[in-house]
PDB file of C-alpha atoms and ligand atoms in Angstrom:
ATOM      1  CA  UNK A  35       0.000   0.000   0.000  1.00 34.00           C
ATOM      2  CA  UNK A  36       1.826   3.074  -1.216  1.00 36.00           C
ATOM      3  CA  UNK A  37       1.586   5.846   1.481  1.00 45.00           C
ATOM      4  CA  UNK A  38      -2.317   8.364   1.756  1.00 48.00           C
ATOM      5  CA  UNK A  39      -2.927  11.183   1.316  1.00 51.00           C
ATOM      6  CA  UNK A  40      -2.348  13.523   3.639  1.00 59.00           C
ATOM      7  CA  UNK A  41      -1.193  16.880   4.335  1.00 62.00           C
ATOM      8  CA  UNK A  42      -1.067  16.017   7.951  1.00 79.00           C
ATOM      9  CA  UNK A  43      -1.561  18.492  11.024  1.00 87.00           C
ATOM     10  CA  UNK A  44      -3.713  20.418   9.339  1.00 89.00           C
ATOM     11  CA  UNK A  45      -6.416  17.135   8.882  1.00 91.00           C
ATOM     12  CA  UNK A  46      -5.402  15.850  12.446  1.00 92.00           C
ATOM     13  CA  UNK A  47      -6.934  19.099  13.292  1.00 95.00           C
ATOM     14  CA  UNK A  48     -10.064  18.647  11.381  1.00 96.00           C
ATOM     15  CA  UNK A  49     -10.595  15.268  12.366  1.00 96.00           C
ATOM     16  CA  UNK A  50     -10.002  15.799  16.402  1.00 97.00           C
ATOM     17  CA  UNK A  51     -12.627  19.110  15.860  1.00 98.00           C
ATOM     18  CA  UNK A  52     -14.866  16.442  14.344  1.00 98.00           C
ATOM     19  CA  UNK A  53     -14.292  13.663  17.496  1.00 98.00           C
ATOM     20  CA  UNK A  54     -15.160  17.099  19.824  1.00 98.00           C
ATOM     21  CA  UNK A  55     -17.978  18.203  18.605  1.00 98.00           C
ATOM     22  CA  UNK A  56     -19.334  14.846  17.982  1.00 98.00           C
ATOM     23  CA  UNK A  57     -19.121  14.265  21.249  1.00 98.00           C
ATOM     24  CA  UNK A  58     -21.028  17.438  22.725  1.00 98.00           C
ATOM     25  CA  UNK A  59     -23.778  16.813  20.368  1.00 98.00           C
ATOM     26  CA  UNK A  60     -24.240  12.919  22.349  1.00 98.00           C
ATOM     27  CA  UNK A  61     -23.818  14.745  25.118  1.00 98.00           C
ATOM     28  CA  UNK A  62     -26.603  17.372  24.366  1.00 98.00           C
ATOM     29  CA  UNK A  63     -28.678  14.148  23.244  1.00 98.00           C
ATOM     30  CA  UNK A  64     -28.953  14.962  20.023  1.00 98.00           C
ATOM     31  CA  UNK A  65     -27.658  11.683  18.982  1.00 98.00           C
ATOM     32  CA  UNK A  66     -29.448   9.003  19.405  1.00 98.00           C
ATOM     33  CA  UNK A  67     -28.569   5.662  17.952  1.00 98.00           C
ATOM     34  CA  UNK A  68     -27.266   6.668  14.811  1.00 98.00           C
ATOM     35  CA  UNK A  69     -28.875   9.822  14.439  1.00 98.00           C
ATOM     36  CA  UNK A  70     -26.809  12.971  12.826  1.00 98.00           C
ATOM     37  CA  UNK A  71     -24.500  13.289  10.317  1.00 98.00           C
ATOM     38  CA  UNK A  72     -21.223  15.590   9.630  1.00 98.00           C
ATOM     39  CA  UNK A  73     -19.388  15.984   6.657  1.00 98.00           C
ATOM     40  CA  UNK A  74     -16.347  18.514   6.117  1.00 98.00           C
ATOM     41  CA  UNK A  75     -14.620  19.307   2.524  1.00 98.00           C
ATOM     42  CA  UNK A  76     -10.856  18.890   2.735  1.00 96.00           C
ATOM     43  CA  UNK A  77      -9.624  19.785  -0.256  1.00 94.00           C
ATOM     44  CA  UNK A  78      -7.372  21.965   1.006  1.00 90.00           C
ATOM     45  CA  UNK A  79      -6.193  19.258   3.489  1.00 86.00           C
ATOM     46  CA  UNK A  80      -5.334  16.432   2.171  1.00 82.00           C
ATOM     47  CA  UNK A  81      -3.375  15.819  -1.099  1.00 75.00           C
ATOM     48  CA  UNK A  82      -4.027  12.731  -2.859  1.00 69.00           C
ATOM     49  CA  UNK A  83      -1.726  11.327  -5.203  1.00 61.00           C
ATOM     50  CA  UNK A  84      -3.660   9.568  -8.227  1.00 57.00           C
ATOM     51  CA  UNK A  85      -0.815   6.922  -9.336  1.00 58.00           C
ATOM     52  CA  UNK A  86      -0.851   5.834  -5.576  1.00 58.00           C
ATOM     53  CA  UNK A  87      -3.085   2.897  -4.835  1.00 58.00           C
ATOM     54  CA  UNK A  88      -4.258   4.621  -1.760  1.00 60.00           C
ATOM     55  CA  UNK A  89      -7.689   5.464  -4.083  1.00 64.00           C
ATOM     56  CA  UNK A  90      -9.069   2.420  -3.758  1.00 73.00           C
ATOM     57  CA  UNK A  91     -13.022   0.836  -3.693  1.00 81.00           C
ATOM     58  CA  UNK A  92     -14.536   3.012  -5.866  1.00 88.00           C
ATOM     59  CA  UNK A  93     -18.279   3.369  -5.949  1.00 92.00           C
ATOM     60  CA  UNK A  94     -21.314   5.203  -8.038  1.00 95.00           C
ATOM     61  CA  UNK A  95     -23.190   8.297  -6.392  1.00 96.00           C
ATOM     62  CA  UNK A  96     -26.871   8.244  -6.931  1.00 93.00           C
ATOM     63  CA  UNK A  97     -26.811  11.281  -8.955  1.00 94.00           C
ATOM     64  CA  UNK A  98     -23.701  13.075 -10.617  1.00 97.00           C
ATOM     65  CA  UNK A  99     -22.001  15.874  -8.822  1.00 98.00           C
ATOM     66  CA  UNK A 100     -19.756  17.417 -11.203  1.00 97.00           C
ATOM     67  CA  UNK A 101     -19.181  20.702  -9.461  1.00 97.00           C
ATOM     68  CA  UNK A 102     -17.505  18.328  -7.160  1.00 98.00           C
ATOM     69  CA  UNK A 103     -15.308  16.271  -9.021  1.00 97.00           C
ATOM     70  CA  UNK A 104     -12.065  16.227  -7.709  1.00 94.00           C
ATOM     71  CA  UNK A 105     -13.184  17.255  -3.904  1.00 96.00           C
ATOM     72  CA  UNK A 106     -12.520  15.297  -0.864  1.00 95.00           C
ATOM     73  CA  UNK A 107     -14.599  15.284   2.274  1.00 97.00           C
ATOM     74  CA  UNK A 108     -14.435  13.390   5.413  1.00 96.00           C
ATOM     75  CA  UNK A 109     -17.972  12.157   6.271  1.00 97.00           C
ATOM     76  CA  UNK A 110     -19.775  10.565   8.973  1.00 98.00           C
ATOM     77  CA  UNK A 111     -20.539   6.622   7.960  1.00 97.00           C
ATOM     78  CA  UNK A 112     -24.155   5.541   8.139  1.00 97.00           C
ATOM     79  CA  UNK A 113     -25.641   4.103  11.208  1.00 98.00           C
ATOM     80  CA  UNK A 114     -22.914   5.082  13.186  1.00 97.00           C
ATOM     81  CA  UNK A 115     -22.875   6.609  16.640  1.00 98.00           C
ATOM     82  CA  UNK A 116     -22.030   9.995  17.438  1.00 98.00           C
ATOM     83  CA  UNK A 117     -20.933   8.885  20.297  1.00 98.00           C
ATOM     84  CA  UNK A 118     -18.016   6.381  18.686  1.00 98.00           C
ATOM     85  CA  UNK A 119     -17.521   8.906  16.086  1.00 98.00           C
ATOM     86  CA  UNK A 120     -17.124  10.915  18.967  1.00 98.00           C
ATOM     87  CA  UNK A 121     -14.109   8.349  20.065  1.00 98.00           C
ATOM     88  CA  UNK A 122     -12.654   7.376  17.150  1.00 95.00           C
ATOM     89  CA  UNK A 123     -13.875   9.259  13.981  1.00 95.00           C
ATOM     90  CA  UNK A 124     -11.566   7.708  11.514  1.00 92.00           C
ATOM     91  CA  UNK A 125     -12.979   3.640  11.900  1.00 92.00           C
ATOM     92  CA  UNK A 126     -16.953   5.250  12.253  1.00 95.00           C
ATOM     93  CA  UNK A 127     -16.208   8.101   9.063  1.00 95.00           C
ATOM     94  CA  UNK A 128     -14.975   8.101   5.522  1.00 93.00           C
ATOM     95  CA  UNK A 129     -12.371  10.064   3.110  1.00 93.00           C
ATOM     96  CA  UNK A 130     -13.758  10.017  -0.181  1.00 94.00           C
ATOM     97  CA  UNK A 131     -12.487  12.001  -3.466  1.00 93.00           C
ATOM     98  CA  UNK A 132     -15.109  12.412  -5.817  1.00 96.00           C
ATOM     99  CA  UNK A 133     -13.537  11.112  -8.946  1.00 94.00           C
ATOM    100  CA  UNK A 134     -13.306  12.939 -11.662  1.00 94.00           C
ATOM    101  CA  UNK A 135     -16.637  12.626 -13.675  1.00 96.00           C
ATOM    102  CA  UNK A 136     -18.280  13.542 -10.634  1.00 97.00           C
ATOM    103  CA  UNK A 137     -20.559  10.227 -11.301  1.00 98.00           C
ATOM    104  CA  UNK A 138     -19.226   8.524  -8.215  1.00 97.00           C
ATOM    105  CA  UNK A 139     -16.182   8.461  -5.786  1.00 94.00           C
ATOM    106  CA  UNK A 140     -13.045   6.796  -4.359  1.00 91.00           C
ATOM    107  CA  UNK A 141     -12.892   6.072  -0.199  1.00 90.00           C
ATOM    108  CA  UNK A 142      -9.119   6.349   0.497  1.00 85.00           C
ATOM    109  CA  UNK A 143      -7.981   3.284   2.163  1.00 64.00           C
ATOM    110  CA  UNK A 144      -8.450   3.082   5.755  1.00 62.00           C
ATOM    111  CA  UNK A 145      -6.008   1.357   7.578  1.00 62.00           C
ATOM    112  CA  UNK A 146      -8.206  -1.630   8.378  1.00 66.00           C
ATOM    113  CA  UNK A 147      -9.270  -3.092   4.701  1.00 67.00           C
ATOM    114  CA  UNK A 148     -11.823  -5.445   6.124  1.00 70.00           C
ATOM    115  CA  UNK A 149     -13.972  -1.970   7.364  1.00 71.00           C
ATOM    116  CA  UNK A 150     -13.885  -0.998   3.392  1.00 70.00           C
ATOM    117  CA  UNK A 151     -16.831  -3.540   3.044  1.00 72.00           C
ATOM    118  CA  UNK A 152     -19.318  -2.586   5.620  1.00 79.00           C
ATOM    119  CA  UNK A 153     -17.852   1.385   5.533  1.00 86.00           C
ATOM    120  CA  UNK A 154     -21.013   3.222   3.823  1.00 92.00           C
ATOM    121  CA  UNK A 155     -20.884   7.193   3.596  1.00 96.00           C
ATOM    122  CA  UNK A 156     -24.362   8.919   5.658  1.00 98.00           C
ATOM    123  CA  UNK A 157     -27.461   8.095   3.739  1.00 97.00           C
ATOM    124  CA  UNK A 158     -28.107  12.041   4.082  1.00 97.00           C
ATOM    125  CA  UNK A 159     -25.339  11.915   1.439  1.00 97.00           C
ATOM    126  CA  UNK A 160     -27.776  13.146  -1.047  1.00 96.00           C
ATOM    127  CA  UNK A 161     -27.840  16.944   0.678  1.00 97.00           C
ATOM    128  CA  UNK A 162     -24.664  17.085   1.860  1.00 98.00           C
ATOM    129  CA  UNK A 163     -23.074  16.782  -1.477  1.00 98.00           C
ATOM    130  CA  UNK A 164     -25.908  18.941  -3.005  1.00 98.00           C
ATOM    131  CA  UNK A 165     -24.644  21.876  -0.185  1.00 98.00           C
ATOM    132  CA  UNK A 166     -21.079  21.202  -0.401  1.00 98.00           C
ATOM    133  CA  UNK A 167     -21.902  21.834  -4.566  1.00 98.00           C
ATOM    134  CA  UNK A 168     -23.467  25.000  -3.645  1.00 98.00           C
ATOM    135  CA  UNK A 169     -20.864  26.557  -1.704  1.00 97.00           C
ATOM    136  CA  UNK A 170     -18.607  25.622  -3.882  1.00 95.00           C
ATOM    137  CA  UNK A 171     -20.567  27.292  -6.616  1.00 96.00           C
ATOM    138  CA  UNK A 172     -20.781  30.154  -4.542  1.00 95.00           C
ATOM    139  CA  UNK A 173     -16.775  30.226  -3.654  1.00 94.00           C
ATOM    140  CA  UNK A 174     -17.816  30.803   0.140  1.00 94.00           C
ATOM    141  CA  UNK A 175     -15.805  29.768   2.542  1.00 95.00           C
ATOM    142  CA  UNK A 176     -18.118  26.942   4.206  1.00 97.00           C
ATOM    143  CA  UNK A 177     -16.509  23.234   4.619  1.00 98.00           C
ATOM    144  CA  UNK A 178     -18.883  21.788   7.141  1.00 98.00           C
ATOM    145  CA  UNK A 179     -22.651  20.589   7.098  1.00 98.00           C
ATOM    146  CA  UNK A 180     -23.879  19.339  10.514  1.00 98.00           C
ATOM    147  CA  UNK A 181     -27.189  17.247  10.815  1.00 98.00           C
ATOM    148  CA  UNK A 182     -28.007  16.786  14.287  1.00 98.00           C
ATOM    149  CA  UNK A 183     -31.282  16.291  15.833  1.00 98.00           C
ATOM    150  CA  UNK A 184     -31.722  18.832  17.863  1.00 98.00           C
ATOM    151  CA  UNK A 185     -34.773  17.997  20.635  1.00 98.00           C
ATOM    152  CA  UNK A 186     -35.888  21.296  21.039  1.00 98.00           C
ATOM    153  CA  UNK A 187     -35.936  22.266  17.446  1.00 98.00           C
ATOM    154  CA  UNK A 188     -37.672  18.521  16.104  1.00 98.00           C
ATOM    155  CA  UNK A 189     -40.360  19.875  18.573  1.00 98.00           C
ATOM    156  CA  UNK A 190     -40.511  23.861  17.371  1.00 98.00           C
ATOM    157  CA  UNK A 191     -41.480  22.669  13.623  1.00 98.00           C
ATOM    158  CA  UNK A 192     -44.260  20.433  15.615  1.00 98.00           C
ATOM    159  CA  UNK A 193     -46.299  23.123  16.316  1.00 98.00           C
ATOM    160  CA  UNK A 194     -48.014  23.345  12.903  1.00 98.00           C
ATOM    161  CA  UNK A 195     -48.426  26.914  12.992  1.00 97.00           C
ATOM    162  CA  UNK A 196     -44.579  27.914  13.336  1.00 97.00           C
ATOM    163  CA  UNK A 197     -44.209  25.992  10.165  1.00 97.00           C
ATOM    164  CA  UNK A 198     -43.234  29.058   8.447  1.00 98.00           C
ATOM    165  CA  UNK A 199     -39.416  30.325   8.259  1.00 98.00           C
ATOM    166  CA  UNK A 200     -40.502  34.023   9.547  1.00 98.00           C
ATOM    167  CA  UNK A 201     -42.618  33.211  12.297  1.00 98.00           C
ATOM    168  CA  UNK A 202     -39.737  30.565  12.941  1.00 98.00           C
ATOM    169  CA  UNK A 203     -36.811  33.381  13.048  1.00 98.00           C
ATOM    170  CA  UNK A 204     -39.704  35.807  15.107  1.00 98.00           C
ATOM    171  CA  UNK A 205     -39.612  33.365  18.212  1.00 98.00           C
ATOM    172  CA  UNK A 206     -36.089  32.406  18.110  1.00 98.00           C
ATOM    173  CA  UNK A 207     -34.549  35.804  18.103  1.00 98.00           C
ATOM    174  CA  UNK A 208     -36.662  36.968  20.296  1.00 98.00           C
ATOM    175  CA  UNK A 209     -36.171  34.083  23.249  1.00 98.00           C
ATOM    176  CA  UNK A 210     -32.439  35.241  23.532  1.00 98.00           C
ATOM    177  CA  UNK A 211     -30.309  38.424  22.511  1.00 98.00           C
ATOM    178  CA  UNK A 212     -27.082  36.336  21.247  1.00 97.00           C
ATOM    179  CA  UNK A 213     -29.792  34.364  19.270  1.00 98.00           C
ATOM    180  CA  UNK A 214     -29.669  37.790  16.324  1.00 98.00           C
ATOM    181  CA  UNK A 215     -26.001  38.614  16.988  1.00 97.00           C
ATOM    182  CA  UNK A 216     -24.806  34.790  16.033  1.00 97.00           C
ATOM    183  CA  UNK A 217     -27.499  33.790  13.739  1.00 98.00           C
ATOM    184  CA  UNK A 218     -28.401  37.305  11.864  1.00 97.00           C
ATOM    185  CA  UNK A 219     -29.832  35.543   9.102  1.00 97.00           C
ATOM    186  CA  UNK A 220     -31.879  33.193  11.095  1.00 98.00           C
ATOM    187  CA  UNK A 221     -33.341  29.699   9.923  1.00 98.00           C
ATOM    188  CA  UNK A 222     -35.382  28.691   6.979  1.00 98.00           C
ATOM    189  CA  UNK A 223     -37.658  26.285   7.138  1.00 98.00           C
ATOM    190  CA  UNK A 224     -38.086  22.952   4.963  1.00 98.00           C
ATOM    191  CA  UNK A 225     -41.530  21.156   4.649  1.00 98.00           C
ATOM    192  CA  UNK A 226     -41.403  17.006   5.987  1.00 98.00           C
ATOM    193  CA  UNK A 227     -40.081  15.099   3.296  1.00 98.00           C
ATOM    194  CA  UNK A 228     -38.179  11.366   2.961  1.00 98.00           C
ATOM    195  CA  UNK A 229     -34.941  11.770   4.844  1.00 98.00           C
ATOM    196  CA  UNK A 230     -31.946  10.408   2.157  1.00 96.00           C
ATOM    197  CA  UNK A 231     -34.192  11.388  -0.709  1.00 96.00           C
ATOM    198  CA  UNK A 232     -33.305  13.908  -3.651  1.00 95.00           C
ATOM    199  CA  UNK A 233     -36.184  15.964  -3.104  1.00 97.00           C
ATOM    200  CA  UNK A 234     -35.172  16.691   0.235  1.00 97.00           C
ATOM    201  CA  UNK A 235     -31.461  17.304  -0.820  1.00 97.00           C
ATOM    202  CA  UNK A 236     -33.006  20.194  -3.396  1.00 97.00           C
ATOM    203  CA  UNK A 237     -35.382  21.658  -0.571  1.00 98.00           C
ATOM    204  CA  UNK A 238     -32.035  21.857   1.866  1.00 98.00           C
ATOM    205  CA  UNK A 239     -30.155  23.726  -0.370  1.00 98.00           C
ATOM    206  CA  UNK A 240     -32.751  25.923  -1.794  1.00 98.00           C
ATOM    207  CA  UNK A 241     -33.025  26.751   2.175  1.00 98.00           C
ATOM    208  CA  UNK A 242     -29.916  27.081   2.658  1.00 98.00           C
ATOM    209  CA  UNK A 243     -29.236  29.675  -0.640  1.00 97.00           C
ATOM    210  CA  UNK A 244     -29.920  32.480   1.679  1.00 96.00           C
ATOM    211  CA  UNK A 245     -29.559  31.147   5.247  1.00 98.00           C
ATOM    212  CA  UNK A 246     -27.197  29.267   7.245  1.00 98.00           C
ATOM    213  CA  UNK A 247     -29.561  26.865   9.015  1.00 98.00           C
ATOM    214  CA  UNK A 248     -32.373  24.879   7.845  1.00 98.00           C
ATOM    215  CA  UNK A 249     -35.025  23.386   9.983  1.00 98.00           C
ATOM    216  CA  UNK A 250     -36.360  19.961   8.828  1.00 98.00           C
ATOM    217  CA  UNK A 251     -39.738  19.803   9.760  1.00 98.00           C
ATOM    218  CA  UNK A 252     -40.167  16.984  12.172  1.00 98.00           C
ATOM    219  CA  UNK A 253     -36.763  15.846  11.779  1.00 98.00           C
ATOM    220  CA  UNK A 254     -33.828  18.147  12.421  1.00 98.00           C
ATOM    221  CA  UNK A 255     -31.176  20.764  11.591  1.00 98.00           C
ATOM    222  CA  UNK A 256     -28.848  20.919   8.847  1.00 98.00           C
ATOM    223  CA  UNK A 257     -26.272  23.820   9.459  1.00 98.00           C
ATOM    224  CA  UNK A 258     -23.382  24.723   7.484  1.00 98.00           C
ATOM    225  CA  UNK A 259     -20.189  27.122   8.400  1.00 98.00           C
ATOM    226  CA  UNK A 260     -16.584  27.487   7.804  1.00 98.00           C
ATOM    227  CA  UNK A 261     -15.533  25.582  11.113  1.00 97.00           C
ATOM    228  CA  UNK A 262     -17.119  22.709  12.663  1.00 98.00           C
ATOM    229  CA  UNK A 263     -16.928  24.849  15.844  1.00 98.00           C
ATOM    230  CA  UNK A 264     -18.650  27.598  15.094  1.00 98.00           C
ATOM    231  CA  UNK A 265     -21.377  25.527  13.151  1.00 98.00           C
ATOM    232  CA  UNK A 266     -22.133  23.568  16.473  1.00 98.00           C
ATOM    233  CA  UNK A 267     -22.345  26.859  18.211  1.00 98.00           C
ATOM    234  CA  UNK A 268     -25.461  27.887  15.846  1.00 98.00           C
ATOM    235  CA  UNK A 269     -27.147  24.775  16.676  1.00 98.00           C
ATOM    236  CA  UNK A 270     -25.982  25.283  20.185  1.00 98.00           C
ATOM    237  CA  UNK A 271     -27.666  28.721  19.995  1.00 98.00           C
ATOM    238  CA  UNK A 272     -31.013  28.348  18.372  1.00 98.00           C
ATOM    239  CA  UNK A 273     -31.583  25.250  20.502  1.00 98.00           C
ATOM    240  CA  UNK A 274     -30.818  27.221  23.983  1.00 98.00           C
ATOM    241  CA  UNK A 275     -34.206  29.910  22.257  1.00 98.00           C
ATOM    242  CA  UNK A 276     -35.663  26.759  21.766  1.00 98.00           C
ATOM    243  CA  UNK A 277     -35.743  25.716  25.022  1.00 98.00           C
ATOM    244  CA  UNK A 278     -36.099  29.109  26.724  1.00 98.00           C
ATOM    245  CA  UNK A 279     -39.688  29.246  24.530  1.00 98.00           C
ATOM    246  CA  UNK A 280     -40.628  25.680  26.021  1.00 98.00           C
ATOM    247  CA  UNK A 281     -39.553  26.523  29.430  1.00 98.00           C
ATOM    248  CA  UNK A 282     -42.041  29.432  29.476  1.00 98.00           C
ATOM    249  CA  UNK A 283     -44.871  27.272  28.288  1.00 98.00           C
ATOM    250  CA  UNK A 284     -44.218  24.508  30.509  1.00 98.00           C
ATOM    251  CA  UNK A 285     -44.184  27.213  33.197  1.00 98.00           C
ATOM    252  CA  UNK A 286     -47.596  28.185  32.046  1.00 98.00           C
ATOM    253  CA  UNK A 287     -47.043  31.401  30.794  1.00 98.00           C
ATOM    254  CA  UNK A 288     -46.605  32.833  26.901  1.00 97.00           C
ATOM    255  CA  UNK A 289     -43.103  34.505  26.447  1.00 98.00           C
ATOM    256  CA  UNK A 290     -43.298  38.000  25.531  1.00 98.00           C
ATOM    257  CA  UNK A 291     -40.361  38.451  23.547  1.00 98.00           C
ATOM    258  CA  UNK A 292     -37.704  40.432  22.801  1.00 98.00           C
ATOM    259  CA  UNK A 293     -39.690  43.610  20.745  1.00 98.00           C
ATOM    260  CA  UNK A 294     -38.879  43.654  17.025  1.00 97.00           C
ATOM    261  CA  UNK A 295     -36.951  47.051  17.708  1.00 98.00           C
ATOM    262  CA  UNK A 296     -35.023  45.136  19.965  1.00 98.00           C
ATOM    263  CA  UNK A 297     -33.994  42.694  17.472  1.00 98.00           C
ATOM    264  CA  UNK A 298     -33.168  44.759  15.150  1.00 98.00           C
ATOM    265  CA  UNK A 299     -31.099  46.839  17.194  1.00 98.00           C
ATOM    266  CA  UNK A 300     -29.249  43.366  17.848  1.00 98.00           C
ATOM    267  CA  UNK A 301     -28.717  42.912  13.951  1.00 96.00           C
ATOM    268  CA  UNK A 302     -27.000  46.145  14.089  1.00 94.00           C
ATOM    269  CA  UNK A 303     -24.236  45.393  16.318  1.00 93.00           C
ATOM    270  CA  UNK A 304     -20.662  45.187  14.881  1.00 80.00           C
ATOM    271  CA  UNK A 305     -18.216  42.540  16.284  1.00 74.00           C
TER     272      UNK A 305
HETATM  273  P1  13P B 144     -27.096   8.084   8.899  1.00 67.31           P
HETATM  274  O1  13P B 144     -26.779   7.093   9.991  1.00 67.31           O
HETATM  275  O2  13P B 144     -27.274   7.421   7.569  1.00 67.31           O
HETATM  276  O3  13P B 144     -26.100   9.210   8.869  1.00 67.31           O
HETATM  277  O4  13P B 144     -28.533   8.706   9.208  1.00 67.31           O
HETATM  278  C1  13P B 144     -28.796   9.432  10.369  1.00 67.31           C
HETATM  279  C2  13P B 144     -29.833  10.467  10.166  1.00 67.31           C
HETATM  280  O5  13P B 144     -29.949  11.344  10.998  1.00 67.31           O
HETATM  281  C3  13P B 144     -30.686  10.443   8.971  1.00 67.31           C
HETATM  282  O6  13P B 144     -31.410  11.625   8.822  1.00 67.31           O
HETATM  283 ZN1   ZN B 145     -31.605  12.778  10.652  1.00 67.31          ZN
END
């Protein structure tokens, strides 16, 4: 086996960001069984040299990605547990290079060959490719998509008449000051549809053309940022308004609210 990939500190780094956060999202119960999902474009991480037989199992993607070809990623592999992601993200995650039709993609080796066979990529692979393609397009600097689910936002887009990205943003800015300042843009909001499927993949990243958070009806949160870090932290964030909004109904009272000149002061602040 001729010697990966990698440019190395700078993925150690990536990868022990990924065990961290991994493990705070268990730890906020997020996570359970297999739930959530984290992928992270490396490109400028790793270096991958084709004649090397490091490239090896190399399988078809549903649909093409083209925008993509070329473009590594470490992602989360499906059914695994945040929490042994959390552990060891290298034996419950992937490196894969989409090759260069964009039609499908190489995992590079891991060290254990026999984990090659029962090693599949997120079955939310579907959006995070189809986000990774837009911020690509877009020549942002995002690299990470987190999909977590999030208890107190699964329950917000319960409450059939918040099912709207506006009245959505209204309560969670309002619950919490930082909630503005960290999350100016606020959420938008995607209707319930087939987690894994295309059509959901399309809805995510339409909702995520303008915002950095997403809120899958009855499912989740898909978030996307330039650190892993900082993309928790949204999560982190919204969920704390979250709560703070269920706190004051299971105390039996409606929260009043930050006013909207309130929160608009907050969108005004410079850091
Ligand atoms: P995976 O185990 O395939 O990543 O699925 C978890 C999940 O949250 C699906 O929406
Ligand atoms: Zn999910």
């Amino acid at each position: 086996m001729a010697e990966a990939v990698i440019n190395n500190e700078a993925l150690n780094r990536i990868i022990a960001s990924v065990a961290e956060i991994a493990g705070y999202i268990w730890d906020k119960g997020w996570a359970e069984k297999n739930a959530g999902n984290i992928s992270v474009n490396l490109t400028e991480a790793v270096s991958i040299n084709l004649k090397d037989d490091t490239l090896c199992s190399h399988r078809e993607l549903s649909s093409p990605f083209t925008a993509l070809a070329g473009q590594c990623f470490f992602v989360t592999g499906t059914g695994k547990r945040m929490r042994d992601i959390a552990r060891d993200p290298l034996s419950n995650g992937l490196i894969i290079r989409i090759d260069d039709t964009g039609n499908g993609y190489h995992i590079i080796a891991p060290e254990d060959k026999n984990r090659l066979a029962t090693l599949r990529p997120t079955s939310e692979l579907p959006s995070h490719l189809a986000i990774h393609t837009m911020i690509s397009n877009r020549g942002s600097k995002q690299r990470v998509v987190i999909h977590t689910h999030a208890t107190e936002l699964c329950a917000l887009t319960q409450i059939k008449e918040l099912c709207d990205g506006d009245k959505l943003n209204r309560i969670l800015w309002g619950m919490h000051p930082e909630t503005k300042v960290f999350i100016p843009k606020g959420v938008s909001f995607v209707p319930y549809l087939l987690p894994g499927s295309k059509e959901l993949a399309a809805a995510t990243v339409d909702a995520l053309s303008k915002h950095d958070v997403a809120l899958w009806e009855k499912h989740g949160v898909f978030a996307i940022g330039e650190n892993i870090e900082d993309t928790f932290d949204m999560i982190d964030i919204l969920a704390k308004s979250a709560s703070v909004f269920f706190t004051c109904h299971a105390a039996g009272f409606e929260p009043e609210g930050l006013s909207d000149d309130q929160i608009d002061e907050l969108g005004k602040l410079v850091f």
